[in-house]
Short mmCIF file of C-alpha atoms in Angstrom, two decimals:
data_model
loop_
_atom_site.label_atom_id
_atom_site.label_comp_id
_atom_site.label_asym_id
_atom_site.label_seq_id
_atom_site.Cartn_x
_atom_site.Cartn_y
_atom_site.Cartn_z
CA UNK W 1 7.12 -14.01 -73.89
CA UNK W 2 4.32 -15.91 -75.97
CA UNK W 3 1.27 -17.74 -75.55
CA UNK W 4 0.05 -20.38 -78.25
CA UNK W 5 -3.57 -20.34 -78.57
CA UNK W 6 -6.06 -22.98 -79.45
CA UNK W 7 -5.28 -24.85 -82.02
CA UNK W 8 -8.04 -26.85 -84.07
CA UNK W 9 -7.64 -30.09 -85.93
CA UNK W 10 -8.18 -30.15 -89.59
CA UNK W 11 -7.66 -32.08 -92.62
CA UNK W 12 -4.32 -31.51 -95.06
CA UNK W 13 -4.46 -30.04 -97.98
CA UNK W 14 -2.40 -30.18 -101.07
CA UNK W 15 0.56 -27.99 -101.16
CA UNK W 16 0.79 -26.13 -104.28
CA UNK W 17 4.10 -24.88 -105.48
CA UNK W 18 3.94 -21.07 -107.07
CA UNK W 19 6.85 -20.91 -109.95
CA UNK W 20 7.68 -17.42 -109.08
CA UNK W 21 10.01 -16.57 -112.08
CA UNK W 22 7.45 -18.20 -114.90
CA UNK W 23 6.72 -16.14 -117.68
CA UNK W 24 4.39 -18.63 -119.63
CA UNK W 25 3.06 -22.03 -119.54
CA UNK W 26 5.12 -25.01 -120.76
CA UNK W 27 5.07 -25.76 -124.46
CA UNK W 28 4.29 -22.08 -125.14
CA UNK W 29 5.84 -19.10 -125.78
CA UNK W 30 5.26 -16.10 -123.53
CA UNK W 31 7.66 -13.74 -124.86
CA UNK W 32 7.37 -9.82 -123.52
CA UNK W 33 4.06 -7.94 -125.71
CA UNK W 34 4.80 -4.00 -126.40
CA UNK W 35 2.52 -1.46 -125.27
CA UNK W 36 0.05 -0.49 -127.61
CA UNK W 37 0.63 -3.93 -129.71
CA UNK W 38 -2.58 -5.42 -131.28
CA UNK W 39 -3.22 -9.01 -130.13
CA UNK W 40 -3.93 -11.84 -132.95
CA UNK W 41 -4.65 -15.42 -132.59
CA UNK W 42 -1.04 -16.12 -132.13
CA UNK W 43 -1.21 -14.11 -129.05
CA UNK W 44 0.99 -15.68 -126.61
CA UNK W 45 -0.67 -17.05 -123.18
CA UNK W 46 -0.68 -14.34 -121.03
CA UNK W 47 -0.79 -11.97 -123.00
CA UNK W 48 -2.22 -8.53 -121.94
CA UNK W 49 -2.80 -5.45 -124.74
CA UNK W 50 -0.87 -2.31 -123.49
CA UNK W 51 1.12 -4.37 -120.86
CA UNK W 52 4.79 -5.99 -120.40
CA UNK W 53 5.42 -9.25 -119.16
CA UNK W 54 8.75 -9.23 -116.86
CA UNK W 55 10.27 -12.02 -115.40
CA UNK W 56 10.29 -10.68 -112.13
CA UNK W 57 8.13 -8.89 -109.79
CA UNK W 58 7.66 -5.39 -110.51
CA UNK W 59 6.79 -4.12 -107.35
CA UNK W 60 5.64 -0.11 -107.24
CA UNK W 61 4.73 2.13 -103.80
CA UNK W 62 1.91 3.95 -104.02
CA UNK W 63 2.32 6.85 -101.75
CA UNK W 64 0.10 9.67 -100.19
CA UNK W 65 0.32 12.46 -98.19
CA UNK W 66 -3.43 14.01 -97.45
CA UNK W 67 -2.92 17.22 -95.87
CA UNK W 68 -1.33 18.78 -99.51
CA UNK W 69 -2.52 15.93 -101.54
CA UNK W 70 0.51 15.15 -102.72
CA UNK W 71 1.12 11.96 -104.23
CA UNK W 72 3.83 9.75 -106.08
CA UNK W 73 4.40 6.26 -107.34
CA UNK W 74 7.53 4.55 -106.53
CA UNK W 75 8.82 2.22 -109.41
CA UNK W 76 11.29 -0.21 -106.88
CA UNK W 77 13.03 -1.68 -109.91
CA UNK W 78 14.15 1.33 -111.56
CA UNK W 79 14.00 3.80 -108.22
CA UNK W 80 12.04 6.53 -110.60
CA UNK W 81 9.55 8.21 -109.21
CA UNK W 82 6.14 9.04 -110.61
CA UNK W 83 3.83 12.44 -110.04
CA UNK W 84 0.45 11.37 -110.18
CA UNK W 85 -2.86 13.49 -109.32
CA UNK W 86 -3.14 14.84 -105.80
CA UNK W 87 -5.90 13.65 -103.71
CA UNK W 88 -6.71 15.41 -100.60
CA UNK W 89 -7.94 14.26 -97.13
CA UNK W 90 -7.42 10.79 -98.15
CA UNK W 91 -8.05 8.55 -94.72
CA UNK W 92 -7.34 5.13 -96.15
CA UNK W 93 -5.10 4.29 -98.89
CA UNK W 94 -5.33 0.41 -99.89
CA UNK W 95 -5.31 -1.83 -102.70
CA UNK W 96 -5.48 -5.12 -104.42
CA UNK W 97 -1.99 -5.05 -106.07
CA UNK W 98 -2.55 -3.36 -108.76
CA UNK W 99 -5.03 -0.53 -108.56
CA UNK W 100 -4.31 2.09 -105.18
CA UNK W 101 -7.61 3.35 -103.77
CA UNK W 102 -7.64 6.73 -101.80
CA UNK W 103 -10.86 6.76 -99.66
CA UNK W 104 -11.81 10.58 -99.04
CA UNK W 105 -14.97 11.99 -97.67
CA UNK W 106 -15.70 12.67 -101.21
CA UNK W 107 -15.36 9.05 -102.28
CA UNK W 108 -12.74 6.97 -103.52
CA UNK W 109 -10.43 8.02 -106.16
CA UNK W 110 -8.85 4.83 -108.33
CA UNK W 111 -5.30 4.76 -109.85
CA UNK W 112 -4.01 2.26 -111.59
CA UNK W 113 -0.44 1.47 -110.20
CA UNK W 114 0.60 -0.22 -113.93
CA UNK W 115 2.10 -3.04 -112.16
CA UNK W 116 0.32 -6.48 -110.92
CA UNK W 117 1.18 -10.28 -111.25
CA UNK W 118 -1.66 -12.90 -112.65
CA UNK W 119 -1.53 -16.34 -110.41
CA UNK W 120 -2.47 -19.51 -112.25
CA UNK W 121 -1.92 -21.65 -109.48
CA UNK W 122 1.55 -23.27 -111.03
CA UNK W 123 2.99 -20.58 -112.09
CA UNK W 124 2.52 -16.77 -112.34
CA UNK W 125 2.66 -13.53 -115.16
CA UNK W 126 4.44 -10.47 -113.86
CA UNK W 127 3.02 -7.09 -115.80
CA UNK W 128 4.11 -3.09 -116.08
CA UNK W 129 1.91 -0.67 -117.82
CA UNK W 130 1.68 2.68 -117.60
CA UNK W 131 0.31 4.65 -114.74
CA UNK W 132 -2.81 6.19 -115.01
CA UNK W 133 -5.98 7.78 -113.23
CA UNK W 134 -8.88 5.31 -113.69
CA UNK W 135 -11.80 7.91 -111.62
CA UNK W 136 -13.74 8.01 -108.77
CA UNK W 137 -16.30 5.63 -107.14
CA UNK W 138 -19.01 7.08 -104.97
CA UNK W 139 -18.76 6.22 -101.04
CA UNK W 140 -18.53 8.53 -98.25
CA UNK W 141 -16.34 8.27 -94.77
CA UNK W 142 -15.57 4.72 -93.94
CA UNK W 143 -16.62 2.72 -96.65
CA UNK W 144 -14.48 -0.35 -97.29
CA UNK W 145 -13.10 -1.48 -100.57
CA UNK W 146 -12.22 -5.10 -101.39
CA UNK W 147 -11.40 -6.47 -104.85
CA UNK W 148 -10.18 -9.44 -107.02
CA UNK W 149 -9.64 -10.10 -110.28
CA UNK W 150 -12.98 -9.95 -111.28
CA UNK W 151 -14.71 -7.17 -109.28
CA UNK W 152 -13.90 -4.88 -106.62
CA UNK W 153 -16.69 -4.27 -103.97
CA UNK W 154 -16.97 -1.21 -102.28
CA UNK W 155 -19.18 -1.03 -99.00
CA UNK W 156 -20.08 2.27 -97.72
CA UNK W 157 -20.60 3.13 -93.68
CA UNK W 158 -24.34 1.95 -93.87
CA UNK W 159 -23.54 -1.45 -95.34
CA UNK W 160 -25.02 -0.99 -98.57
CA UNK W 161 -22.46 -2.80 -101.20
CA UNK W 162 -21.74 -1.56 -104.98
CA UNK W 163 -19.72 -4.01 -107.11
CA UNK W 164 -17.75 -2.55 -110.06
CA UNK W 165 -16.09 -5.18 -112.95
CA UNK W 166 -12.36 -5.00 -112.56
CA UNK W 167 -12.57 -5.44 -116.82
CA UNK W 168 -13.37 -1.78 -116.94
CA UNK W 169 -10.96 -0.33 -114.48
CA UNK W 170 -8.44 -2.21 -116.59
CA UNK W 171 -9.22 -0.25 -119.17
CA UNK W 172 -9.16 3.09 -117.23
CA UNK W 173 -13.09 3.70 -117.09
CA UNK W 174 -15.30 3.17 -113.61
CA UNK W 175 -17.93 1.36 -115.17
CA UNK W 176 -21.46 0.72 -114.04
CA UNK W 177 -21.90 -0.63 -110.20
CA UNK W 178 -24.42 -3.49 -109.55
CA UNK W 179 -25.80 -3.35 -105.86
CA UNK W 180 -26.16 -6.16 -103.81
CA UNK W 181 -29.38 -6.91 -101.82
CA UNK W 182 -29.48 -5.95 -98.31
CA UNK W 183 -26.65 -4.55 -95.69
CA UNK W 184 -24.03 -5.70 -94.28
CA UNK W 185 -22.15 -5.82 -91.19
CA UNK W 186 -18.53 -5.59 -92.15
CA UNK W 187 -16.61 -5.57 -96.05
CA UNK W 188 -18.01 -7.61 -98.98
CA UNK W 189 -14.94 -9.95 -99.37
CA UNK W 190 -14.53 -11.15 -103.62
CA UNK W 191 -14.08 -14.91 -102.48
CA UNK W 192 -13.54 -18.11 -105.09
CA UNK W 193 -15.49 -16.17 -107.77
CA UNK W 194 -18.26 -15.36 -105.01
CA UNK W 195 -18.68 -12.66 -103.00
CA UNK W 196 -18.92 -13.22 -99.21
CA UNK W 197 -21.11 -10.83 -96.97
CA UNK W 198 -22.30 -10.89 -93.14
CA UNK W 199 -25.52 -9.11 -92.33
CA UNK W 200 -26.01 -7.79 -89.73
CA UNK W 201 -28.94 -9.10 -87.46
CA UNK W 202 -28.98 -5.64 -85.12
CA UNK W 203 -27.76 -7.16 -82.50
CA UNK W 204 -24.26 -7.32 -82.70
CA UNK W 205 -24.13 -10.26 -84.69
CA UNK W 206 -23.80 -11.19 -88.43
CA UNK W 207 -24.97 -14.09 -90.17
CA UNK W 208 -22.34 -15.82 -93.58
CA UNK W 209 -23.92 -15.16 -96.83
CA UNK W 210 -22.56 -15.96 -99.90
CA UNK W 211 -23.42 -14.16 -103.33
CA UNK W 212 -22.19 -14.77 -106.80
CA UNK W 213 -20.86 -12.28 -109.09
CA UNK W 214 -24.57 -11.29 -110.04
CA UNK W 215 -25.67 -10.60 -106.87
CA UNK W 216 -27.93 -13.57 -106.40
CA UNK W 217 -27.70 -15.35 -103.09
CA UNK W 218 -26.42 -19.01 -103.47
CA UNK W 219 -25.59 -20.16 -99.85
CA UNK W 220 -25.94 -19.64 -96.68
CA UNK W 221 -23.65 -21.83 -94.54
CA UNK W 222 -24.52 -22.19 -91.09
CA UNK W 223 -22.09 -19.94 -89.36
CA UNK W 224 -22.38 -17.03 -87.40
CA UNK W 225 -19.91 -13.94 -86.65
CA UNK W 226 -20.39 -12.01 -83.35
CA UNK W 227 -19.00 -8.68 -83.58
CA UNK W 228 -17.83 -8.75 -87.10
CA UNK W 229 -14.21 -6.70 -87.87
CA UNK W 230 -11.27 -7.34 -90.10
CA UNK W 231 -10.79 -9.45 -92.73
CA UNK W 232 -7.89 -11.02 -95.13
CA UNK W 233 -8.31 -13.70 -98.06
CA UNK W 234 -5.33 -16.52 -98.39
CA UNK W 235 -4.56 -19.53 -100.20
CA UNK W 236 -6.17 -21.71 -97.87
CA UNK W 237 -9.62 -19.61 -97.69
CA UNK W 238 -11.16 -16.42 -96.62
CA UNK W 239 -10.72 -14.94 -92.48
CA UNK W 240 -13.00 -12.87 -90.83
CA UNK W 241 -12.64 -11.45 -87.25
CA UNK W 242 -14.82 -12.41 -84.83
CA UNK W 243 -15.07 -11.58 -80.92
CA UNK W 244 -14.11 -15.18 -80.32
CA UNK W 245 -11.69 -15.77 -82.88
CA UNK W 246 -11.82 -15.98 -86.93
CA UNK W 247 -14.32 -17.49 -89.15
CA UNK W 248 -12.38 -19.34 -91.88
CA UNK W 249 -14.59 -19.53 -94.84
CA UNK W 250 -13.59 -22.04 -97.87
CA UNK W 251 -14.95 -23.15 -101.25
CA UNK W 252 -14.41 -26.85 -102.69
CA UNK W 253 -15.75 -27.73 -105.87
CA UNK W 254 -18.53 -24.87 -105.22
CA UNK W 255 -19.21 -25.95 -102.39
CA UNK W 256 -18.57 -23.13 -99.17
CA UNK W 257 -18.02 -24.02 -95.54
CA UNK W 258 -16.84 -22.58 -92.72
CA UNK W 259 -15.50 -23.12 -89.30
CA UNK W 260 -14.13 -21.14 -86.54
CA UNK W 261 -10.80 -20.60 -85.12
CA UNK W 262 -11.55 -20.23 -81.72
CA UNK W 263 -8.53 -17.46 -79.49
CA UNK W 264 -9.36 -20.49 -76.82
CA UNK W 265 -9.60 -17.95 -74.14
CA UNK W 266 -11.87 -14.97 -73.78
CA UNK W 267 -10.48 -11.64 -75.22
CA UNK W 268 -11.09 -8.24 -73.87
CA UNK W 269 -12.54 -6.47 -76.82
CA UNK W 270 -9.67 -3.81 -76.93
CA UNK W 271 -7.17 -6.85 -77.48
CA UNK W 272 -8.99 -8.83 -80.37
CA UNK W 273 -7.41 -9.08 -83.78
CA UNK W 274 -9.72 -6.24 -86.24
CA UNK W 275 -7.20 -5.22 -88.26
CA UNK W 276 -5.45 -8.49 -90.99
CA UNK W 277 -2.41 -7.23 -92.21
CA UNK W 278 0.35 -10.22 -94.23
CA UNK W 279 2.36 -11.04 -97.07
CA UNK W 280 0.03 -11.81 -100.18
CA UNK W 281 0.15 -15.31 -100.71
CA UNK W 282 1.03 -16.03 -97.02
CA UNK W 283 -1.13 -18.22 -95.31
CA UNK W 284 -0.03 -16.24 -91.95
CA UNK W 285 -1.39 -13.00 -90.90
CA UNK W 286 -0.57 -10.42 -88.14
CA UNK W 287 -3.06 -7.91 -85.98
CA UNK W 288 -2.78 -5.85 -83.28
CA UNK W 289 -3.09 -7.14 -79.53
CA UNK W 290 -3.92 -4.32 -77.99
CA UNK W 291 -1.15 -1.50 -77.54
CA UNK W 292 1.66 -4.21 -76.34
CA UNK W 293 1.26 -7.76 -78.21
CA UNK W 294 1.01 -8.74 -82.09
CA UNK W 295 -1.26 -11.47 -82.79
CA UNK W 296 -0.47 -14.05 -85.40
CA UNK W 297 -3.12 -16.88 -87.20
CA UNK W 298 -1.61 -19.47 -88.70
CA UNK W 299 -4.11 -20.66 -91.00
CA UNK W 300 -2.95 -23.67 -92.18
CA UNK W 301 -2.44 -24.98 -88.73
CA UNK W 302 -5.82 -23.27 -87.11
CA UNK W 303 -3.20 -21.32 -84.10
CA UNK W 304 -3.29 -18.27 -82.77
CA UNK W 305 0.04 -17.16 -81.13
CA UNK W 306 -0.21 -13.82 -79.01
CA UNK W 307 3.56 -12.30 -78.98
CA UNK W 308 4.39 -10.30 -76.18
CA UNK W 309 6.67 -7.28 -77.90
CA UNK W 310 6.26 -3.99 -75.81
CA UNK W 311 4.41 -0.89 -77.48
CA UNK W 312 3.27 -1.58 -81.56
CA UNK W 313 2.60 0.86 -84.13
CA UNK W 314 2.51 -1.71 -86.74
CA UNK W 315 3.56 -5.13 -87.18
CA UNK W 316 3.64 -7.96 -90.46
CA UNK W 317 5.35 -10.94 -91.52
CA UNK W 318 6.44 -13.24 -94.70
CA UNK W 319 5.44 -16.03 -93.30
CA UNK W 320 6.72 -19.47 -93.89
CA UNK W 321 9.24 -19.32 -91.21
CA UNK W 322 9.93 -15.91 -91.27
CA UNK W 323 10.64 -13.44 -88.84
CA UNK W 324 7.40 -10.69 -87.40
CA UNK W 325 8.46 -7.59 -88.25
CA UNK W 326 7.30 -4.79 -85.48
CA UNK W 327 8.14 -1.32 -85.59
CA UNK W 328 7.81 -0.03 -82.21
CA UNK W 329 7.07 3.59 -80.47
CA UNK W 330 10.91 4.50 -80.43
CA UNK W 331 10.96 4.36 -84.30
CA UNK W 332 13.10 0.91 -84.41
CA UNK W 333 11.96 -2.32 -86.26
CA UNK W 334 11.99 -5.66 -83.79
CA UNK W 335 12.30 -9.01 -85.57
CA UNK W 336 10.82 -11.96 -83.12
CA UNK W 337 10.62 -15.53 -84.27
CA UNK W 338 7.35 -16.16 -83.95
CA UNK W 339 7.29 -19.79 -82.87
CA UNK W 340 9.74 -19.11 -79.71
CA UNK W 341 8.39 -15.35 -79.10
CA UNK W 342 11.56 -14.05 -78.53
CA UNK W 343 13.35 -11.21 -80.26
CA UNK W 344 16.17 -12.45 -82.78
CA UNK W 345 16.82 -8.72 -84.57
CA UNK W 346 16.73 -5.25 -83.88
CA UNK W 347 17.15 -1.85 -85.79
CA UNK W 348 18.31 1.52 -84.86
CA UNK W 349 15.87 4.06 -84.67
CA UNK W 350 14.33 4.90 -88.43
CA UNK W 351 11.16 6.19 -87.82
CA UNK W 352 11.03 10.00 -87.03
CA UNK W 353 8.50 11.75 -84.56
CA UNK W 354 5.54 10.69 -81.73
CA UNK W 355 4.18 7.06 -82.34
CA UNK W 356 1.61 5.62 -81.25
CA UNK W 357 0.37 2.41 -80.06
CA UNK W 358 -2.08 -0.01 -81.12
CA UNK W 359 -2.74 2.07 -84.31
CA UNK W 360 -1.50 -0.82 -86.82
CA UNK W 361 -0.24 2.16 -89.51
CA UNK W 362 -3.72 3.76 -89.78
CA UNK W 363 -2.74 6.85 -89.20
CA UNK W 364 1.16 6.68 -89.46
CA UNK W 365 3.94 4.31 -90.87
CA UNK W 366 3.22 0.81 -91.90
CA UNK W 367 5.41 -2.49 -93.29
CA UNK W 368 4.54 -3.83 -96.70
CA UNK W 369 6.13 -7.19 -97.03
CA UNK W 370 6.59 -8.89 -100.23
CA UNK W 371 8.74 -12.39 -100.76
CA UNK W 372 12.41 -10.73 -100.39
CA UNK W 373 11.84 -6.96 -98.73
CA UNK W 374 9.77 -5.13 -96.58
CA UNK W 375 9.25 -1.42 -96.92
CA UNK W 376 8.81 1.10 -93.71
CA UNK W 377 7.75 4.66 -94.64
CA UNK W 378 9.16 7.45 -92.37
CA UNK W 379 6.32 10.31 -93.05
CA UNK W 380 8.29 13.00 -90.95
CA UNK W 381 11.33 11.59 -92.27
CA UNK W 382 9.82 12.14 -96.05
CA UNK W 383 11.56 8.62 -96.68
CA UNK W 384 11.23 5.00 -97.44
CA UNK W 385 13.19 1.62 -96.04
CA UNK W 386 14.05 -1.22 -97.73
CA UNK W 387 14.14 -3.92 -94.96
CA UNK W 388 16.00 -7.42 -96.00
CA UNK W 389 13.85 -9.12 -93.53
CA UNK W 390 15.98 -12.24 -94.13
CA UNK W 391 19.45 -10.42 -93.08
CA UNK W 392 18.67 -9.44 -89.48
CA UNK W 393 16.26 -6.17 -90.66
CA UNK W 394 19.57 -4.72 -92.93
CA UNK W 395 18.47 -1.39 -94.04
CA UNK W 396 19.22 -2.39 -98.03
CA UNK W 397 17.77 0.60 -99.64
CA UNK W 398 16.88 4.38 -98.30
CA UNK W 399 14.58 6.38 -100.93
CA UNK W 400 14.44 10.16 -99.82
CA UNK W 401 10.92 11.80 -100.93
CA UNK W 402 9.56 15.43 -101.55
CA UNK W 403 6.41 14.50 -100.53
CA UNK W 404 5.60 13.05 -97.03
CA UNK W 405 4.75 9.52 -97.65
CA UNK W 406 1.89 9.44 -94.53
CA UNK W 407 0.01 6.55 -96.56
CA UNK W 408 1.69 3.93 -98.50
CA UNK W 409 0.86 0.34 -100.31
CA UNK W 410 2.95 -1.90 -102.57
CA UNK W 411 1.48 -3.02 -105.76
CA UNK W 412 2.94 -5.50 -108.59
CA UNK W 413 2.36 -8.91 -105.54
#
């Protein structure tokens, strides 16, 4: 069973088409550069000193296990896997697609993955580098890092935010933080060159600021967010959770607005989407509803769909037509078209051990979800799935581990 949510008018917007397999711009060469090579003015476009253009997407798992601190990188197109430095009671491990952050009590240590794609809009640069450490940025238990390709923002548990330039974790150094004025309620989100904060009035509710890179404060659109949790930025603009729905914030020609996405009925607090999880790129994202339901937003329409699928442990989607992928408490994967609700696909168990409910991978496995494969890591299994999401949830690839992959993100998107 389903239920289809409000949905909101709104105006179209131009489609853009993403050439995935573009290695340069028409008229210009963008042949591969070598590592180490020393760029001249006949530097092709796209270029990138110390990095290889591919392509294709070279996607790369970044995995963790925080009780030994063991941890490993995951090269997908060549299977080899990396040792990289352990890091120890790590209780998040995210990223932007390229860097992995491990947030410990102690702060959050920074590898560089060596593999990320560049978007121009019409086309976009696939890159592999070599792996390597970047450092540590302070922050104690539960601060939040966001990041683009400019800065990443890291917000620690009392809302205080420090930005960092992405320039110099490219080049393997931590850099310099700038703070930004004030606190804030939930993540600084790195938005359309902008940085987009709520602070927190005290009272449960957060009011839309937006910053630019400097820090300053250049807008304020008239939009408030009542109990403030989750986030996601897509093509078509920037989410935020709210008790009543999502905020969408956009930017046109410098300009920022934003409007709600209302759930169109009230939500029990313990079934509201706080946690964004989706395909970058996708203009569709899933959450947790509840212990027993997977919420999806479709952005470009303004829905919310609440999918009925028994106990969840974590749950994500392509998009664009696409099945939802949920792995539920008996270890299986469920695929359920998401416009009908019900289930089209269904694994065999894969997932070893007690699961629980409602945790959305935070503590156990999760499904990364690029434009051809999800990937399911088994933590008491010490393995990872390839999924061909497209082929009824076919098990395409099984990568045995010696470590226990308890946290994992794909990089390279």
């Amino acid at each position: 069973m389903f239920v289809r949510r409000n949905r909101t008018p709104w105006a179209p917007a131009a489609f853009v088409t993403v050439a995935l397999l573009a290695t340069g711009c028409a008229g210009q060469d963008a042949a591969p550069s070598a590592p180490g090579a020393t760029p001249t003015s006949a530097a092709p476009h796209g270029y990138v000193e110390g990095a290889q253009e591919r392509a294709e997407q070279q996607s790369r798992l970044v995995l963790n296990d925080p009780r030994s601190g063991d941890s490993r990188v995951l090269d997908l197109i060549t299977g080899k896997m990396h040792e990289v430095s352990r890091t120890t009671d790590t209780t998040h491990l995210t990223t932007d697609g390229r860097f992995g952050y491990f947030q410990t009590t102690r702060g959050t240590h920074v590898l560089d993955s060596g593999a990320w794609m560049v978007d121009h809009g019409d086309h976009v640069h696939y890159y592999r580098a070599r792996i390597r450490d970047v450092g540590r940025l302070p922050g104690g238990p539960g601060a939040r890092v966001r990041s683009d390709a400019a800065v990443t923002a890291v917000t620690d548990a009392d809302g205080r935010t420090r930005t960092y330039r992405r320039a110099e974790l490219e080049k393997g150094e931590v850099g310099s933080p700038r703070t930004l004025p004030g606190t804030h309620a939930e993540a600084v989100v790195p938005y359309a060159e902008h940085l987009l904060g709520l602070t927190d009035d005290g009272k449960g509710s957060a009011k839309l600021v937006v910053y630019d890179r400097e820090g300053r404060r250049v807008a304020s659109p008239d939009a408030r967010c009542e109990a403030p949790r989750g986030d996601a930025v897509t093509r078509r603009g920037a989410v935020l959770g709210c008790a009543d729905g999502a905020l969408l914030v956009r930017e046109d020609d410098g300009t920022f607005t934003a409007e709600k996405i209302p759930y169109g009925d009230d939500v029990p607090a313990g079934q509201r989407a706080t946690a964004f999880r989706h395909r970058p790129g996708s203009d569709t994202l899933t959450a947790p509803a509840g212990e027993r339901a997977v919420w999806v937003l479709d952005v470009t329409e303004r829905t919310w769909t609440r999918v009925n699928t028994g106990p969840v442990v974590s749950a994500n989607t392509a998009g664009e037509g696409s099945v939802l992928i949920v792995l539920e408490t008996d270890g299986s994967l469920h695929g359920y078209d998401i416009t009908t609700g019900k289930r089209v696909s269904e694994t065999k168990p894969l997932v070893r051990g007690d699961l629980d409910a409602g945790t959305d991978g935070k503590t156990g496995p999760v499904i990364e979800v690029d434009r051809s494969r999800a990937y399911l890591n088994d933590p008491e299994g010490k393995r990872v799935y390839e999924i061909d999401y497209n082929d009824n949830l076919r098990v395409a690839r099984t990568f045995d581990l010696d470590i226990v992959p308890a946290l994992m993100v794909e990089t390279g998107r």
